[in-house]
PDB file of C-alpha atoms in Angstrom:
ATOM      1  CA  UNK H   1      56.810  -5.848  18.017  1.00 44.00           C
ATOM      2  CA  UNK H   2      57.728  -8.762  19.909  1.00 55.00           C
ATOM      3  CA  UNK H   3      59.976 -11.526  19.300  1.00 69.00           C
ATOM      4  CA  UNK H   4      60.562 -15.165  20.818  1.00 71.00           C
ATOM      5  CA  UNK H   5      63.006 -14.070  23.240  1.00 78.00           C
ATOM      6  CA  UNK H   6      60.922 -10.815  24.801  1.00 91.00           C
ATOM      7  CA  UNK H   7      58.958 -13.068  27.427  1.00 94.00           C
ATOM      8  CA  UNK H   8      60.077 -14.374  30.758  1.00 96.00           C
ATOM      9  CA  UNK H   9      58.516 -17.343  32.151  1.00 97.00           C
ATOM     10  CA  UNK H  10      58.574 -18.321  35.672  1.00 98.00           C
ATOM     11  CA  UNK H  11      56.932 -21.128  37.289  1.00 98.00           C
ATOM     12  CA  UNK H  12      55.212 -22.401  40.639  1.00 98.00           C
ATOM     13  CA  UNK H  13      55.299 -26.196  41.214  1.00 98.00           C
ATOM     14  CA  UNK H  14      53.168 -27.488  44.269  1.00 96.00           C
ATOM     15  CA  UNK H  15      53.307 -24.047  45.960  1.00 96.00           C
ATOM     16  CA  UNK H  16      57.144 -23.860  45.516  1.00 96.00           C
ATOM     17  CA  UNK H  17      58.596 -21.110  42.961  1.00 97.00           C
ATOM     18  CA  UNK H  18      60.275 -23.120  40.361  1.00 97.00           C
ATOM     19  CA  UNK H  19      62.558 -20.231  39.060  1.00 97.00           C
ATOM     20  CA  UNK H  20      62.515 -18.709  35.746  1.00 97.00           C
ATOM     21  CA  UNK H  21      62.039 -21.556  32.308  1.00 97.00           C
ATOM     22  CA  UNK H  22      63.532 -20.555  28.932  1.00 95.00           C
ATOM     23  CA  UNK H  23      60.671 -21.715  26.797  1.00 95.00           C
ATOM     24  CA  UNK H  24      57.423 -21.932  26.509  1.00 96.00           C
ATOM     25  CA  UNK H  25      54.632 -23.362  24.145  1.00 96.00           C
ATOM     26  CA  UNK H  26      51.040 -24.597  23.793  1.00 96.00           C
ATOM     27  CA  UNK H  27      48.625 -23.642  26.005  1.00 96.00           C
ATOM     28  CA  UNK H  28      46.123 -22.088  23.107  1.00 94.00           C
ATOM     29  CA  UNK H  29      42.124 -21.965  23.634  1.00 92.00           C
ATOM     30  CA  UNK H  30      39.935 -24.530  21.228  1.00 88.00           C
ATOM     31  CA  UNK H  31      36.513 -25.774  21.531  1.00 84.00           C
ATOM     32  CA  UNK H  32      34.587 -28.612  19.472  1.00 81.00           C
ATOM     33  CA  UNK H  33      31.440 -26.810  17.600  1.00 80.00           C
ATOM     34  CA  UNK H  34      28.612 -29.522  17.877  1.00 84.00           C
ATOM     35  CA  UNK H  35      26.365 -29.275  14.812  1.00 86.00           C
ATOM     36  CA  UNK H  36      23.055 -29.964  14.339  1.00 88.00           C
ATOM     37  CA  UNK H  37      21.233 -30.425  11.271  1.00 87.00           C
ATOM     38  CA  UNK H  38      17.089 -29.409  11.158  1.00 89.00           C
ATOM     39  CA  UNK H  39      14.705 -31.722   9.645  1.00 89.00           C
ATOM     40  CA  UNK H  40      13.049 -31.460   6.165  1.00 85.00           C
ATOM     41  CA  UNK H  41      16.222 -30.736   4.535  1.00 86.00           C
ATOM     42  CA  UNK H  42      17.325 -27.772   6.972  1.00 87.00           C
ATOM     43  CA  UNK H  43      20.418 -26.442   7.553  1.00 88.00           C
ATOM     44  CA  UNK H  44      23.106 -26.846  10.034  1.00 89.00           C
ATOM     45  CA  UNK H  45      23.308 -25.419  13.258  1.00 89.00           C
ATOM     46  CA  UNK H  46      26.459 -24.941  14.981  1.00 86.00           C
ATOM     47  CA  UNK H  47      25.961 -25.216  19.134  1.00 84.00           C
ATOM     48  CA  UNK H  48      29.077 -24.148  20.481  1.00 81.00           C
ATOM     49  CA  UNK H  49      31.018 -26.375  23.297  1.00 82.00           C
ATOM     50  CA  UNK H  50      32.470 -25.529  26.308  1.00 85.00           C
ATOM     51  CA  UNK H  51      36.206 -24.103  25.820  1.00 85.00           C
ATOM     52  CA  UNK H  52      39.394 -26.248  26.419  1.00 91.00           C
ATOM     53  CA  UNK H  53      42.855 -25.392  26.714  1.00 95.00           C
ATOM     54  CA  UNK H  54      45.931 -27.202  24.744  1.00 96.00           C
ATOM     55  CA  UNK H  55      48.365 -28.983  27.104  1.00 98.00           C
ATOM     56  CA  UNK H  56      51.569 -26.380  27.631  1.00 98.00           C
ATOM     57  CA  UNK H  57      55.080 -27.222  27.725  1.00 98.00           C
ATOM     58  CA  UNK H  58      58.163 -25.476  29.453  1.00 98.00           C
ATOM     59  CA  UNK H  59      61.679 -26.021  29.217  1.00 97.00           C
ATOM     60  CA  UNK H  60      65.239 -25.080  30.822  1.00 96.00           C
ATOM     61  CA  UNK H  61      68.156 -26.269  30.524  1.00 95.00           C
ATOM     62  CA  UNK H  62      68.941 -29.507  32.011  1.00 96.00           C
ATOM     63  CA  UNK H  63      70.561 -29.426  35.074  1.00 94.00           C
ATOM     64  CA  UNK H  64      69.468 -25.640  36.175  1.00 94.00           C
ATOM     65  CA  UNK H  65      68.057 -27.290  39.571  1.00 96.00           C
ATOM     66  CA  UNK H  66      68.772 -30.680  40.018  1.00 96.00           C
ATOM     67  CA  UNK H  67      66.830 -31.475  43.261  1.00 96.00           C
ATOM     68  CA  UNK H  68      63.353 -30.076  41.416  1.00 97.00           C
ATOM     69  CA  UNK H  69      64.280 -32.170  38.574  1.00 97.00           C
ATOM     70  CA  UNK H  70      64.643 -35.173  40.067  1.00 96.00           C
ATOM     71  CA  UNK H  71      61.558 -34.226  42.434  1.00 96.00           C
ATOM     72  CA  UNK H  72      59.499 -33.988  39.037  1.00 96.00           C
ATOM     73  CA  UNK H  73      60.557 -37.299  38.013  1.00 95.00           C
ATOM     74  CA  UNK H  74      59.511 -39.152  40.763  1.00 95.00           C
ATOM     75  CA  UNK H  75      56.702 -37.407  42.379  1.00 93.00           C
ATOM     76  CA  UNK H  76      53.032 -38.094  41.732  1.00 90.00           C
ATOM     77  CA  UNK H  77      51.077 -36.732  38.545  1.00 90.00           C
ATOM     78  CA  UNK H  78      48.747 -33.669  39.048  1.00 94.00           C
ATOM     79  CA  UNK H  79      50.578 -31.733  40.821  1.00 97.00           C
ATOM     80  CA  UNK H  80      50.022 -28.240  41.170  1.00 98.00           C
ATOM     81  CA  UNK H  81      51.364 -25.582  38.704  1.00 98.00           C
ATOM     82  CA  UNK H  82      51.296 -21.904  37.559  1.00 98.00           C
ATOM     83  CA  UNK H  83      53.075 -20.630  34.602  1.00 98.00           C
ATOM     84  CA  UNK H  84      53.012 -16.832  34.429  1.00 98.00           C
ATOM     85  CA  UNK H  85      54.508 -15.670  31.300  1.00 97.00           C
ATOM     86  CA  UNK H  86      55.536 -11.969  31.589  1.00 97.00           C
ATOM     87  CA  UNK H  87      55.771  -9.721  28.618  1.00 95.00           C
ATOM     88  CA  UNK H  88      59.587  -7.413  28.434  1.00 94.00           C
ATOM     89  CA  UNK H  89      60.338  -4.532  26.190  1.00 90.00           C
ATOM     90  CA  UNK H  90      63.311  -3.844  24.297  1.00 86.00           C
ATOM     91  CA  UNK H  91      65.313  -3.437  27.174  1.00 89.00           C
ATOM     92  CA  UNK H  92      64.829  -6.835  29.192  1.00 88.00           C
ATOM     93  CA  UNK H  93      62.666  -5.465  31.655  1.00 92.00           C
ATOM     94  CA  UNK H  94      58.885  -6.382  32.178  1.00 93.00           C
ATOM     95  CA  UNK H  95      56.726  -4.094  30.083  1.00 90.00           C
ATOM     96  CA  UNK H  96      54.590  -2.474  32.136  1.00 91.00           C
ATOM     97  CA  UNK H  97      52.049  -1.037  29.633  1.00 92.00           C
ATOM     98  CA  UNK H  98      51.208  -5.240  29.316  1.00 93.00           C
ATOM     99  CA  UNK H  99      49.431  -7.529  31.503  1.00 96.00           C
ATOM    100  CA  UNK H 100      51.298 -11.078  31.897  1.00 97.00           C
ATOM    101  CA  UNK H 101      49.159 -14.469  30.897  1.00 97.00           C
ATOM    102  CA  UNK H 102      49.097 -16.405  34.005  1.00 98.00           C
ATOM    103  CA  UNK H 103      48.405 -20.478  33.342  1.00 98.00           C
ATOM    104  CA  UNK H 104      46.949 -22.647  36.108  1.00 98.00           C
ATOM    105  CA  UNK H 105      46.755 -26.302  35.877  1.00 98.00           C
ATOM    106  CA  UNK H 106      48.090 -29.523  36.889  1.00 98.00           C
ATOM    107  CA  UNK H 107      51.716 -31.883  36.212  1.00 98.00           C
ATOM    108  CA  UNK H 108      51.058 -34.106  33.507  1.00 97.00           C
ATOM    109  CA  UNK H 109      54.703 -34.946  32.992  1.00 96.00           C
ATOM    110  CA  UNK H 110      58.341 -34.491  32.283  1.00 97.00           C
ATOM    111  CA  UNK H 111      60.588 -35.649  29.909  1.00 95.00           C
ATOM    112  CA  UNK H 112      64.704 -35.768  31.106  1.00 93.00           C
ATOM    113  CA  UNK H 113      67.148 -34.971  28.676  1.00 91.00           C
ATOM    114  CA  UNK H 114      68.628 -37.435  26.343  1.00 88.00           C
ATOM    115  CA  UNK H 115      72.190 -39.178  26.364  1.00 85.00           C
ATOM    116  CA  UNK H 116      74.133 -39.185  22.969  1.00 85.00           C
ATOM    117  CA  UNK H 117      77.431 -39.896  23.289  1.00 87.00           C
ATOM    118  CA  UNK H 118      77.910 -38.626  19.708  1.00 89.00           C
ATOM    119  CA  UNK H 119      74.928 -35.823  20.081  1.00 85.00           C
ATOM    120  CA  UNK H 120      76.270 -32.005  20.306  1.00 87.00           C
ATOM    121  CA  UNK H 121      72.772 -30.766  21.227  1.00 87.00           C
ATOM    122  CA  UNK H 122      72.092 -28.773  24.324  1.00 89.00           C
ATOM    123  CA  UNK H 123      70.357 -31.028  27.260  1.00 93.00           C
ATOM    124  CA  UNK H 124      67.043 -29.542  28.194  1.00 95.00           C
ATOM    125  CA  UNK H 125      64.422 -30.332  31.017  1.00 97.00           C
ATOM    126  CA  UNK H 126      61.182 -30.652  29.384  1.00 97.00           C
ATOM    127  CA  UNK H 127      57.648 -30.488  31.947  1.00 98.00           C
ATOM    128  CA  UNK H 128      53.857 -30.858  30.213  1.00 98.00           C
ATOM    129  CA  UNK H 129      51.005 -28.737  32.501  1.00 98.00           C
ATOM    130  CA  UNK H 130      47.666 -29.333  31.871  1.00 97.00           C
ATOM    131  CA  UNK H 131      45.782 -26.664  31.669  1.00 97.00           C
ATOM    132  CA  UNK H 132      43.044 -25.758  33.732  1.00 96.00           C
ATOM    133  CA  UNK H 133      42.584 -21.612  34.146  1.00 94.00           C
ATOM    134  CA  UNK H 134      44.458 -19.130  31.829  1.00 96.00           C
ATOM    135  CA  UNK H 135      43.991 -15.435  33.433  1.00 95.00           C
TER     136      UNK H 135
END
């Protein structure tokens, strides 16, 4: 049985590792059915689309690596990116018996941490990858 914290998630950004992320989420498979109803009072027929993949979004703690932080925030969209998300047992250590998911896609954006002055949350490093290829 896995639980939240039994993945590791490290990241390539523009051909660079990007170190290991904390969290990670989205990134699921959907597809709009097109339907298509017959004539003379026929029924409905569902013609599949062409599959899509949710937008995913990692996250570290703020400050982890400052210089890739601040490159996110001012470089160009798109990007290249690779999230490879590898399952670990019990003990920490990458299960072999399971093969990790491995996202490809593009930068679509990051969001810096907020400043709260009264705040007690922790300051994390949010980054959005569209996703083109999920292997």
């Amino acid at each position: 049985m896995a639980s939240q914290d039994n993945y590791q998630v490290v990241v390539s950004y523009d051909g660079r590792p990007a170190g290991t992320w904390d969290s990670h989420s989205g990134g699921g498979k959907t597809h709009d059915n097109q339907t298509y109803r017959r004539g003379g009072m026929g029924g409905r027929v569902a013609q599949p689309s062409q599959a899509t993949y949710d937008d995913l979004t990692i996250s570290r703690l703020a400050g982890d690596d400052p210089a890739l932080e601040r490159r996110m925030l001012t470089d160009p969209i798109s990007r290249a990116m690779t999230v490879t998300v590898y399952p670990l047992g019990v003990d920490g250590v990458r299960d072999p018996r399971r093969q990790p998911t491995v996202y490809r896609g593009r930068f679509a954006g990051c969001t810096p941490p907020d400043s709260d002055s009264n705040g007690t949350d922790t300051s994390v490093f949010e980054v959005t990858m569209t996703v083109e290829d999920v292997q």
